[in-house]
Amino acid sequence: MIKTQPGELNKTEVLRLLGYRGQEVPAEINARIDECARQIISAAAPKVIYKQIKITEISETGVCAEGVNFSGRDISHHLDGCGQAVLMAATLGSDVEKLLMRSGVSDMTNALIMDACATEAIEEVCDAFENALRDELRAQGLYLTGRFSPGYGDLPIEMQGELCTFLDTPRKIGLTVSRSSMLNPGKSVTAILGISEKPVRISAAGCDACSKKADCAFRREGEKCNE
Amino acid sequence: MSKIILLDGAMGTLLQAAGMNAGENPSLFGMANPEIITKIHLDYIKAGSRVILTNTFSANADKLCGGDYSVSEVVAANVKAAVAAKKTAESEGIKGVRTALDIGPIGKLAEPYGTMTSREAYDIFLEIIKAGESAGADIIYFETMSSLTELRAGVLAAKDNSTLPVWATMSFEANGKTFLGTSVASMAITLDALGVDAMGFNCSVGPKEFRAFTTEIKRFTSRPIIAKPNAGLPDPVTGEYGLGPDGFKEYMREVVNAGAELIGGCCGTSPEYIEALVSIAAKETATEHSALFNGICSAGKPVLFDGVLVVGERINPTGKKRLREALFEGDMNYVMKLAIEQEEAGADILDINVGCPGIDEPETMRSVVKTVQSVTDLPLQIDSTNPAAIEAGLRACTGRAIVNSVDASDEKLAAVLPIAQKYGAAVVGLTMDGTGIPESADERIALAEKIIKKAAEYGIGADSVLIDCLTLTAATQPLQAKETLEAVRRVRTGLGAHCTLGISNISFGLPGREKINRAFLAQSLAYGVDFPIVNPCSEAVMDTIVSSKVLLGQDADCESFIKYVSSETAETAPAQPAAESMTIKEAVSKGLSGEVAALVKQKLADTEELEIVNKFLIPALDEVGKRYEEGRIFLPQLMTAANAACAGFDVIKDSIAGRGGKNVNRGDIILATVEGDIHDIGKNIVRVVLENYGFHVIDLGKDVPPDEIVRQAKEKNVRLIGLSALMTTTVPSMEKTIKMLRDEGHKCIVMVGGAVLTEDYAAKIGADYYTKDATASVRVAEKIFG
């Protein structure tokens, strides 16, 4: 397993998640963010699991791979030219969930900031995993795409359940999926990446694949959430 | 000294080798291929297994949902395949094989972190148990559990409905905790209390870590220990496990030396691994049990009975209007706050009492226990005079609890002790009977003896009995304190039980109550009270307890005392800037709660409460809201401002309540995160902001079913309902809720919010308003209520 423990969180990202658009950050809020980040990092017990599988067919309407199929144009596009796929799941663990629930009772400002810190932390865990795997594959002459998750574009969110069953996440990393396709613990990610013999576009799925495209607070201001 | 018994090894690994696809439900594969299942069982029996686990790990209603077969059919077919193997073995002269009905985790997360209720889990397990027992299973066997709440529901389903032995194992990480934070000690204390017949560990890590787990669990239970580890850790690319049969055996020898008696393997093991264990089973004998630790626990935290433990008394509505209102209204946020405050102040155990006239006590107890356990790890003391409420509390409580209380009357003993026995709870015994409170220490001791003797008849040892020698008020009965303390001394030195005592009653009717409370508390501790029931948020109380523990020799190197004292100085260090130099508006916008409270207090000297609200607090919030909407400040600043205003509102509320007036309420609003959705941060932000604008929010929480929202809306005649949903998959339940509100003819305005919603989407599902953030919801509320 590739080790992934978030160190210091990227504060610019945390601020961005909190809706920061260049206003003055009062010293008190700044100190709170540091303290919340510290608590989230200390509660986080990140775990990542993945499987590498062969892709058997890519068509306009979906992708067939060993033991699992994906429907939709967007995933086909994402895996275009890839002979293999990596299915991954990552979670920060249940202690972060507890901390968020508790802070929601005692102090909503902290709850809000911790939520942003935890979102950033799980992203960093995934990035670290992805980068390490990319380096490993590069050494073998292979290229890895970015992450594509259920709910992006036309890949149904319900795919979460199938991915978790396939990866045996409840048993392996303590990650379950609710009837409404929510991941528990909440600060978790499932994703699909492609492996190709030719160079690929690494960037994440991007705005075109996003279901929030029409009503995105970042886009309204000419920004992007993933940059 | 007992014999080692061999269990079996992996099933899934062998099924894949026999042609099952990854991702296929093994129980369905087994149903289609019973001969393969029987053969695998038989291979294990021939290798030495004497307990075989049926191929029913994934045969539950959730995992078989939407398939062609019922749970009963799938379970029966797989159990029969195991029974067939057992019979074949018998015909070949292998006797004494038992089949264990294997039950894995349901696959959905239990409350509070997930949406599955204990009741749902109970029903799902019960269906498997019934089918398995009638198909001929000999043992009910839970394994690979991460959630103690879920496992407990399963054990109760088994114990309530079957006489078969119950075995249970959980899956621990190398750090000695499950994925959901259950510790080895908590598992042991809980399962032992419930009367599980054998318990232990399976899966997760390799056998190397199992030795430490086994050593740890033997401190808490004398029941046989099960160890069924994986064959090391799997390689992520090939999926193969690291340890071969011989390496596995070497580690397992250590595990047996540490005290495990029922051994086998989990993922990656095969009949060869079991065969390798045969030599251990023949030679090794399990170790003797040493003295056990007694204690109670929550899922994550054991609390051992080995010194003074602070029982927090604040969740008790007697004489507390605010809590009583919260309980009637289902305002769990307030109850959770009380729990967290007491934990942070140093409580070890929380007493939970919800008794007030007119309340549905069992139902309220159940929901309070569940809610409190969602935000604190402290074990609980279920406090009620109503046996049905006690049972409801114990049933809902994950871990082992204390029952408060029984007295020495035959009637009470007969009503409460069987319940305590069923859940394995410790018990508080009051030294009184139907005839009133005795006046002498002698009489108290006689009653204590009766309670201890009776408890023993129900299998509750003296070490799990907490005698309450009863505090009487010094003002009216000044000679009684001495009798109480003398009785405490004799219980502690002669009867082998513990002592609890409610302290504050001593000062009832006297001025300067805290002074006498402090003296009485110190004396009680010196006489041997080890479960003082107190308000841990009182500085005098905690000063006394922390100091007394030093003097009682319960604080090695004064470590806790020094920590306590240094945290005290740290907290009082930063001096608050003078409030006079600031206006309420400035203080709110800067998020300075202390200043806002102080300024509002000053203003109250010459200004009416409502005038302060309307002329100062609301305009201050409006100003902050406007700055937020204009993008001049960002969300955390809006929230700190809201919190600061809240401190001001609290002062106003106290002032109004102080003169018996009617409190500020600009209108009632129901807020709920809809069914299936458990992400409620957005809804909570809206709640805080609305409350600070003087609206009365009835927060129904998260994952709220449509009919519950409709019921509350109608019952309380609420005209504005706010619904939140985070995901596309939960918006349908938002739509369903709105439809139900309309169909029921309840006249109300519905505002909706959440990450995936838009103006159009909101209109499409029948909502009246889309509120993109908290300030937008304030605008709607102001429009509705004026």
JSON list of C-alpha atoms in Angstrom, two decimals, chain A residues 19-176:
[
{"chain": "A", "resi": 19, "resn": "GLY", "atom": "CA", "xyz": [-15.49, 30.89, 0.07]},
{"chain": "A", "resi": 20, "resn": "TYR", "atom": "CA", "xyz": [-12.51, 33.18, 0.47]},
{"chain": "A", "resi": 21, "resn": "ARG", "atom": "CA", "xyz": [-12.16, 35.58, -2.45]},
{"chain": "A", "resi": 22, "resn": "GLY", "atom": "CA", "xyz": [-9.34, 37.81, -1.43]},
{"chain": "A", "resi": 23, "resn": "GLN", "atom": "CA", "xyz": [-10.94, 39.56, 1.53]},
{"chain": "A", "resi": 24, "resn": "GLU", "atom": "CA", "xyz": [-8.95, 40.38, 4.60]},
{"chain": "A", "resi": 25, "resn": "VAL", "atom": "CA", "xyz": [-8.50, 37.32, 6.81]},
{"chain": "A", "resi": 26, "resn": "PRO", "atom": "CA", "xyz": [-8.75, 38.43, 10.45]},
{"chain": "A", "resi": 27, "resn": "ALA", "atom": "CA", "xyz": [-6.01, 37.07, 12.68]},
{"chain": "A", "resi": 28, "resn": "GLU", "atom": "CA", "xyz": [-8.59, 35.28, 14.81]},
{"chain": "A", "resi": 29, "resn": "ILE", "atom": "CA", "xyz": [-9.98, 33.35, 11.82]},
{"chain": "A", "resi": 30, "resn": "ASN", "atom": "CA", "xyz": [-6.49, 32.62, 10.63]},
{"chain": "A", "resi": 31, "resn": "ALA", "atom": "CA", "xyz": [-5.59, 31.11, 14.00]},
{"chain": "A", "resi": 32, "resn": "ARG", "atom": "CA", "xyz": [-8.81, 29.11, 14.04]},
{"chain": "A", "resi": 33, "resn": "ILE", "atom": "CA", "xyz": [-8.00, 27.61, 10.65]},
{"chain": "A", "resi": 34, "resn": "ASP", "atom": "CA", "xyz": [-4.57, 26.52, 11.89]},
{"chain": "A", "resi": 35, "resn": "GLU", "atom": "CA", "xyz": [-6.08, 24.94, 14.98]},
{"chain": "A", "resi": 36, "resn": "CYS", "atom": "CA", "xyz": [-8.86, 23.18, 13.03]},
{"chain": "A", "resi": 37, "resn": "ALA", "atom": "CA", "xyz": [-6.36, 21.88, 10.49]},
{"chain": "A", "resi": 38, "resn": "ARG", "atom": "CA", "xyz": [-4.24, 20.54, 13.33]},
{"chain": "A", "resi": 39, "resn": "GLN", "atom": "CA", "xyz": [-7.20, 18.70, 14.82]},
{"chain": "A", "resi": 40, "resn": "ILE", "atom": "CA", "xyz": [-8.29, 17.22, 11.49]},
{"chain": "A", "resi": 41, "resn": "ILE", "atom": "CA", "xyz": [-4.79, 16.02, 10.69]},
{"chain": "A", "resi": 42, "resn": "SER", "atom": "CA", "xyz": [-4.46, 14.41, 14.08]},
{"chain": "A", "resi": 43, "resn": "ALA", "atom": "CA", "xyz": [-7.86, 12.68, 13.80]},
{"chain": "A", "resi": 44, "resn": "ALA", "atom": "CA", "xyz": [-7.25, 11.52, 10.23]},
{"chain": "A", "resi": 45, "resn": "ALA", "atom": "CA", "xyz": [-6.31, 7.88, 9.71]},
{"chain": "A", "resi": 46, "resn": "PRO", "atom": "CA", "xyz": [-6.20, 7.90, 5.92]},
{"chain": "A", "resi": 47, "resn": "LYS", "atom": "CA", "xyz": [-6.46, 4.66, 4.04]},
{"chain": "A", "resi": 48, "resn": "VAL", "atom": "CA", "xyz": [-6.28, 4.05, 0.34]},
{"chain": "A", "resi": 49, "resn": "ILE", "atom": "CA", "xyz": [-7.05, 0.86, -1.50]},
{"chain": "A", "resi": 50, "resn": "TYR", "atom": "CA", "xyz": [-6.86, 0.18, -5.22]},
{"chain": "A", "resi": 51, "resn": "LYS", "atom": "CA", "xyz": [-7.00, -2.50, -7.85]},
{"chain": "A", "resi": 52, "resn": "GLN", "atom": "CA", "xyz": [-5.50, -2.48, -11.30]},
{"chain": "A", "resi": 53, "resn": "ILE", "atom": "CA", "xyz": [-7.74, -4.15, -13.90]},
{"chain": "A", "resi": 54, "resn": "LYS", "atom": "CA", "xyz": [-7.71, -4.74, -17.64]},
{"chain": "A", "resi": 55, "resn": "ILE", "atom": "CA", "xyz": [-10.08, -2.77, -19.85]},
{"chain": "A", "resi": 56, "resn": "THR", "atom": "CA", "xyz": [-11.74, -5.06, -22.37]},
{"chain": "A", "resi": 57, "resn": "GLU", "atom": "CA", "xyz": [-13.82, -2.61, -24.38]},
{"chain": "A", "resi": 58, "resn": "ILE", "atom": "CA", "xyz": [-14.37, 1.13, -24.69]},
{"chain": "A", "resi": 59, "resn": "SER", "atom": "CA", "xyz": [-17.42, 2.23, -26.64]},
{"chain": "A", "resi": 60, "resn": "GLU", "atom": "CA", "xyz": [-19.46, 5.42, -27.00]},
{"chain": "A", "resi": 61, "resn": "THR", "atom": "CA", "xyz": [-21.79, 4.34, -24.22]},
{"chain": "A", "resi": 62, "resn": "GLY", "atom": "CA", "xyz": [-19.40, 2.99, -21.65]},
{"chain": "A", "resi": 63, "resn": "VAL", "atom": "CA", "xyz": [-16.39, 0.94, -20.61]},
{"chain": "A", "resi": 64, "resn": "CYS", "atom": "CA", "xyz": [-16.14, -2.77, -19.92]},
{"chain": "A", "resi": 65, "resn": "ALA", "atom": "CA", "xyz": [-13.37, -3.95, -17.67]},
{"chain": "A", "resi": 66, "resn": "GLU", "atom": "CA", "xyz": [-12.53, -7.15, -15.80]},
{"chain": "A", "resi": 67, "resn": "GLY", "atom": "CA", "xyz": [-15.41, -7.73, -13.40]},
{"chain": "A", "resi": 68, "resn": "VAL", "atom": "CA", "xyz": [-16.92, -4.26, -13.62]},
{"chain": "A", "resi": 69, "resn": "ASN", "atom": "CA", "xyz": [-18.61, -2.04, -16.22]},
{"chain": "A", "resi": 70, "resn": "PHE", "atom": "CA", "xyz": [-19.05, 1.72, -16.37]},
{"chain": "A", "resi": 71, "resn": "SER", "atom": "CA", "xyz": [-21.78, 3.45, -18.30]},
{"chain": "A", "resi": 72, "resn": "GLY", "atom": "CA", "xyz": [-21.69, 6.88, -19.91]},
{"chain": "A", "resi": 73, "resn": "ARG", "atom": "CA", "xyz": [-19.90, 8.88, -22.55]},
{"chain": "A", "resi": 74, "resn": "ASP", "atom": "CA", "xyz": [-17.76, 10.83, -20.13]},
{"chain": "A", "resi": 75, "resn": "ILE", "atom": "CA", "xyz": [-15.99, 7.83, -18.60]},
{"chain": "A", "resi": 76, "resn": "SER", "atom": "CA", "xyz": [-15.33, 6.47, -22.10]},
{"chain": "A", "resi": 77, "resn": "HIS", "atom": "CA", "xyz": [-13.76, 9.77, -22.99]},
{"chain": "A", "resi": 78, "resn": "HIS", "atom": "CA", "xyz": [-11.73, 9.79, -19.78]},
{"chain": "A", "resi": 79, "resn": "LEU", "atom": "CA", "xyz": [-10.34, 6.30, -20.36]},
{"chain": "A", "resi": 80, "resn": "ASP", "atom": "CA", "xyz": [-9.85, 6.79, -24.09]},
{"chain": "A", "resi": 81, "resn": "GLY", "atom": "CA", "xyz": [-6.74, 4.94, -25.26]},
{"chain": "A", "resi": 82, "resn": "CYS", "atom": "CA", "xyz": [-6.19, 3.19, -21.92]},
{"chain": "A", "resi": 83, "resn": "GLY", "atom": "CA", "xyz": [-5.58, -0.54, -21.73]},
{"chain": "A", "resi": 84, "resn": "GLN", "atom": "CA", "xyz": [-5.97, -0.73, -17.97]},
{"chain": "A", "resi": 85, "resn": "ALA", "atom": "CA", "xyz": [-7.86, 1.07, -15.25]},
{"chain": "A", "resi": 86, "resn": "VAL", "atom": "CA", "xyz": [-7.11, 1.71, -11.62]},
{"chain": "A", "resi": 87, "resn": "LEU", "atom": "CA", "xyz": [-10.09, 1.66, -9.26]},
{"chain": "A", "resi": 88, "resn": "MET", "atom": "CA", "xyz": [-9.35, 3.44, -6.02]},
{"chain": "A", "resi": 89, "resn": "ALA", "atom": "CA", "xyz": [-11.08, 4.29, -2.77]},
{"chain": "A", "resi": 90, "resn": "ALA", "atom": "CA", "xyz": [-9.75, 6.51, -0.03]},
{"chain": "A", "resi": 91, "resn": "THR", "atom": "CA", "xyz": [-11.05, 7.61, 3.34]},
{"chain": "A", "resi": 92, "resn": "LEU", "atom": "CA", "xyz": [-9.94, 9.74, 6.29]},
{"chain": "A", "resi": 93, "resn": "GLY", "atom": "CA", "xyz": [-11.60, 7.29, 8.70]},
{"chain": "A", "resi": 94, "resn": "SER", "atom": "CA", "xyz": [-14.34, 7.54, 11.28]},
{"chain": "A", "resi": 95, "resn": "ASP", "atom": "CA", "xyz": [-12.54, 9.71, 13.85]},
{"chain": "A", "resi": 96, "resn": "VAL", "atom": "CA", "xyz": [-12.74, 12.67, 11.48]},
{"chain": "A", "resi": 97, "resn": "GLU", "atom": "CA", "xyz": [-16.47, 12.02, 11.17]},
{"chain": "A", "resi": 98, "resn": "LYS", "atom": "CA", "xyz": [-16.82, 12.06, 14.95]},
{"chain": "A", "resi": 99, "resn": "LEU", "atom": "CA", "xyz": [-14.85, 15.27, 15.22]},
{"chain": "A", "resi": 100, "resn": "LEU", "atom": "CA", "xyz": [-17.01, 16.98, 12.60]},
{"chain": "A", "resi": 101, "resn": "MET", "atom": "CA", "xyz": [-20.20, 15.84, 14.29]},
{"chain": "A", "resi": 102, "resn": "ARG", "atom": "CA", "xyz": [-19.01, 17.05, 17.66]},
{"chain": "A", "resi": 103, "resn": "SER", "atom": "CA", "xyz": [-17.82, 20.40, 16.44]},
{"chain": "A", "resi": 104, "resn": "GLY", "atom": "CA", "xyz": [-21.19, 20.89, 14.75]},
{"chain": "A", "resi": 105, "resn": "VAL", "atom": "CA", "xyz": [-22.73, 20.88, 18.21]},
{"chain": "A", "resi": 106, "resn": "SER", "atom": "CA", "xyz": [-20.27, 22.99, 20.13]},
{"chain": "A", "resi": 107, "resn": "ASP", "atom": "CA", "xyz": [-19.13, 25.59, 17.60]},
{"chain": "A", "resi": 108, "resn": "MET", "atom": "CA", "xyz": [-20.48, 25.97, 14.08]},
{"chain": "A", "resi": 109, "resn": "THR", "atom": "CA", "xyz": [-17.62, 28.20, 12.95]},
{"chain": "A", "resi": 110, "resn": "ASN", "atom": "CA", "xyz": [-15.14, 25.51, 13.83]},
{"chain": "A", "resi": 111, "resn": "ALA", "atom": "CA", "xyz": [-17.39, 22.88, 12.27]},
{"chain": "A", "resi": 112, "resn": "LEU", "atom": "CA", "xyz": [-17.39, 24.83, 9.03]},
{"chain": "A", "resi": 113, "resn": "ILE", "atom": "CA", "xyz": [-13.64, 25.29, 9.00]},
{"chain": "A", "resi": 114, "resn": "MET", "atom": "CA", "xyz": [-12.98, 21.68, 9.97]},
{"chain": "A", "resi": 115, "resn": "ASP", "atom": "CA", "xyz": [-15.25, 20.49, 7.19]},
{"chain": "A", "resi": 116, "resn": "ALA", "atom": "CA", "xyz": [-13.18, 22.46, 4.68]},
{"chain": "A", "resi": 117, "resn": "CYS", "atom": "CA", "xyz": [-9.93, 21.16, 6.20]},
{"chain": "A", "resi": 118, "resn": "ALA", "atom": "CA", "xyz": [-11.18, 17.57, 5.97]},
{"chain": "A", "resi": 119, "resn": "THR", "atom": "CA", "xyz": [-12.24, 18.06, 2.35]},
{"chain": "A", "resi": 120, "resn": "GLU", "atom": "CA", "xyz": [-8.80, 19.40, 1.57]},
{"chain": "A", "resi": 121, "resn": "ALA", "atom": "CA", "xyz": [-7.15, 16.57, 3.51]},
{"chain": "A", "resi": 122, "resn": "ILE", "atom": "CA", "xyz": [-8.88, 13.80, 1.58]},
{"chain": "A", "resi": 123, "resn": "GLU", "atom": "CA", "xyz": [-8.01, 15.56, -1.69]},
{"chain": "A", "resi": 124, "resn": "GLU", "atom": "CA", "xyz": [-4.38, 15.69, -0.63]},
{"chain": "A", "resi": 125, "resn": "VAL", "atom": "CA", "xyz": [-4.46, 12.01, 0.32]},
{"chain": "A", "resi": 126, "resn": "CYS", "atom": "CA", "xyz": [-5.79, 11.18, -3.14]},
{"chain": "A", "resi": 127, "resn": "ASP", "atom": "CA", "xyz": [-3.26, 13.45, -4.84]},
{"chain": "A", "resi": 128, "resn": "ALA", "atom": "CA", "xyz": [-0.40, 11.86, -2.94]},
{"chain": "A", "resi": 129, "resn": "PHE", "atom": "CA", "xyz": [-1.60, 8.41, -3.89]},
{"chain": "A", "resi": 130, "resn": "GLU", "atom": "CA", "xyz": [-2.11, 9.38, -7.50]},
{"chain": "A", "resi": 131, "resn": "ASN", "atom": "CA", "xyz": [1.30, 11.03, -7.82]},
{"chain": "A", "resi": 132, "resn": "ALA", "atom": "CA", "xyz": [3.11, 8.09, -6.24]},
{"chain": "A", "resi": 133, "resn": "LEU", "atom": "CA", "xyz": [1.33, 5.64, -8.51]},
{"chain": "A", "resi": 134, "resn": "ARG", "atom": "CA", "xyz": [2.07, 7.82, -11.53]},
{"chain": "A", "resi": 135, "resn": "ASP", "atom": "CA", "xyz": [5.76, 7.81, -10.70]},
{"chain": "A", "resi": 136, "resn": "GLU", "atom": "CA", "xyz": [5.72, 4.05, -10.27]},
{"chain": "A", "resi": 137, "resn": "LEU", "atom": "CA", "xyz": [4.00, 3.56, -13.62]},
{"chain": "A", "resi": 138, "resn": "ARG", "atom": "CA", "xyz": [6.28, 6.03, -15.36]},
{"chain": "A", "resi": 139, "resn": "ALA", "atom": "CA", "xyz": [9.21, 3.85, -14.37]},
{"chain": "A", "resi": 140, "resn": "GLN", "atom": "CA", "xyz": [7.50, 1.07, -16.31]},
{"chain": "A", "resi": 141, "resn": "GLY", "atom": "CA", "xyz": [6.92, 3.34, -19.28]},
{"chain": "A", "resi": 142, "resn": "LEU", "atom": "CA", "xyz": [3.20, 3.80, -18.59]},
{"chain": "A", "resi": 143, "resn": "TYR", "atom": "CA", "xyz": [1.04, 6.90, -18.18]},
{"chain": "A", "resi": 144, "resn": "LEU", "atom": "CA", "xyz": [-1.72, 7.53, -15.65]},
{"chain": "A", "resi": 145, "resn": "THR", "atom": "CA", "xyz": [-4.75, 9.79, -16.21]},
{"chain": "A", "resi": 146, "resn": "GLY", "atom": "CA", "xyz": [-6.35, 11.96, -13.54]},
{"chain": "A", "resi": 147, "resn": "ARG", "atom": "CA", "xyz": [-9.18, 10.79, -11.25]},
{"chain": "A", "resi": 148, "resn": "PHE", "atom": "CA", "xyz": [-12.76, 10.45, -12.41]},
{"chain": "A", "resi": 149, "resn": "SER", "atom": "CA", "xyz": [-15.40, 9.82, -9.76]},
{"chain": "A", "resi": 150, "resn": "PRO", "atom": "CA", "xyz": [-18.98, 8.58, -9.77]},
{"chain": "A", "resi": 151, "resn": "GLY", "atom": "CA", "xyz": [-21.24, 11.63, -10.09]},
{"chain": "A", "resi": 152, "resn": "TYR", "atom": "CA", "xyz": [-18.89, 13.40, -12.54]},
{"chain": "A", "resi": 153, "resn": "GLY", "atom": "CA", "xyz": [-20.53, 14.00, -15.89]},
{"chain": "A", "resi": 154, "resn": "ASP", "atom": "CA", "xyz": [-22.87, 11.21, -16.83]},
{"chain": "A", "resi": 155, "resn": "LEU", "atom": "CA", "xyz": [-21.21, 8.52, -14.69]},
{"chain": "A", "resi": 156, "resn": "PRO", "atom": "CA", "xyz": [-23.99, 7.71, -12.22]},
{"chain": "A", "resi": 157, "resn": "ILE", "atom": "CA", "xyz": [-23.36, 8.43, -8.54]},
{"chain": "A", "resi": 158, "resn": "GLU", "atom": "CA", "xyz": [-24.88, 5.00, -7.84]},
{"chain": "A", "resi": 159, "resn": "MET", "atom": "CA", "xyz": [-21.60, 3.58, -9.17]},
{"chain": "A", "resi": 160, "resn": "GLN", "atom": "CA", "xyz": [-20.13, 4.30, -5.70]},
{"chain": "A", "resi": 161, "resn": "GLY", "atom": "CA", "xyz": [-21.76, 1.13, -4.38]},
{"chain": "A", "resi": 162, "resn": "GLU", "atom": "CA", "xyz": [-20.39, -1.08, -7.11]},
{"chain": "A", "resi": 163, "resn": "LEU", "atom": "CA", "xyz": [-16.88, 0.31, -6.80]},
{"chain": "A", "resi": 164, "resn": "CYS", "atom": "CA", "xyz": [-16.90, -0.27, -3.04]},
{"chain": "A", "resi": 165, "resn": "THR", "atom": "CA", "xyz": [-18.17, -3.82, -3.37]},
{"chain": "A", "resi": 166, "resn": "PHE", "atom": "CA", "xyz": [-15.59, -4.54, -6.03]},
{"chain": "A", "resi": 167, "resn": "LEU", "atom": "CA", "xyz": [-12.79, -3.18, -3.83]},
{"chain": "A", "resi": 168, "resn": "ASP", "atom": "CA", "xyz": [-14.27, -4.80, -0.69]},
{"chain": "A", "resi": 169, "resn": "THR", "atom": "CA", "xyz": [-13.91, -1.42, 1.02]},
{"chain": "A", "resi": 170, "resn": "PRO", "atom": "CA", "xyz": [-16.05, -2.17, 4.10]},
{"chain": "A", "resi": 171, "resn": "ARG", "atom": "CA", "xyz": [-13.66, -4.93, 5.09]},
{"chain": "A", "resi": 172, "resn": "LYS", "atom": "CA", "xyz": [-10.43, -3.41, 3.79]},
{"chain": "A", "resi": 173, "resn": "ILE", "atom": "CA", "xyz": [-10.65, 0.26, 4.76]},
{"chain": "A", "resi": 174, "resn": "GLY", "atom": "CA", "xyz": [-13.92, 0.60, 6.68]},
{"chain": "A", "resi": 175, "resn": "LEU", "atom": "CA", "xyz": [-15.73, 2.47, 3.89]},
{"chain": "A", "resi": 176, "resn": "THR", "atom": "CA", "xyz": [-19.43, 1.77, 3.29]}
]
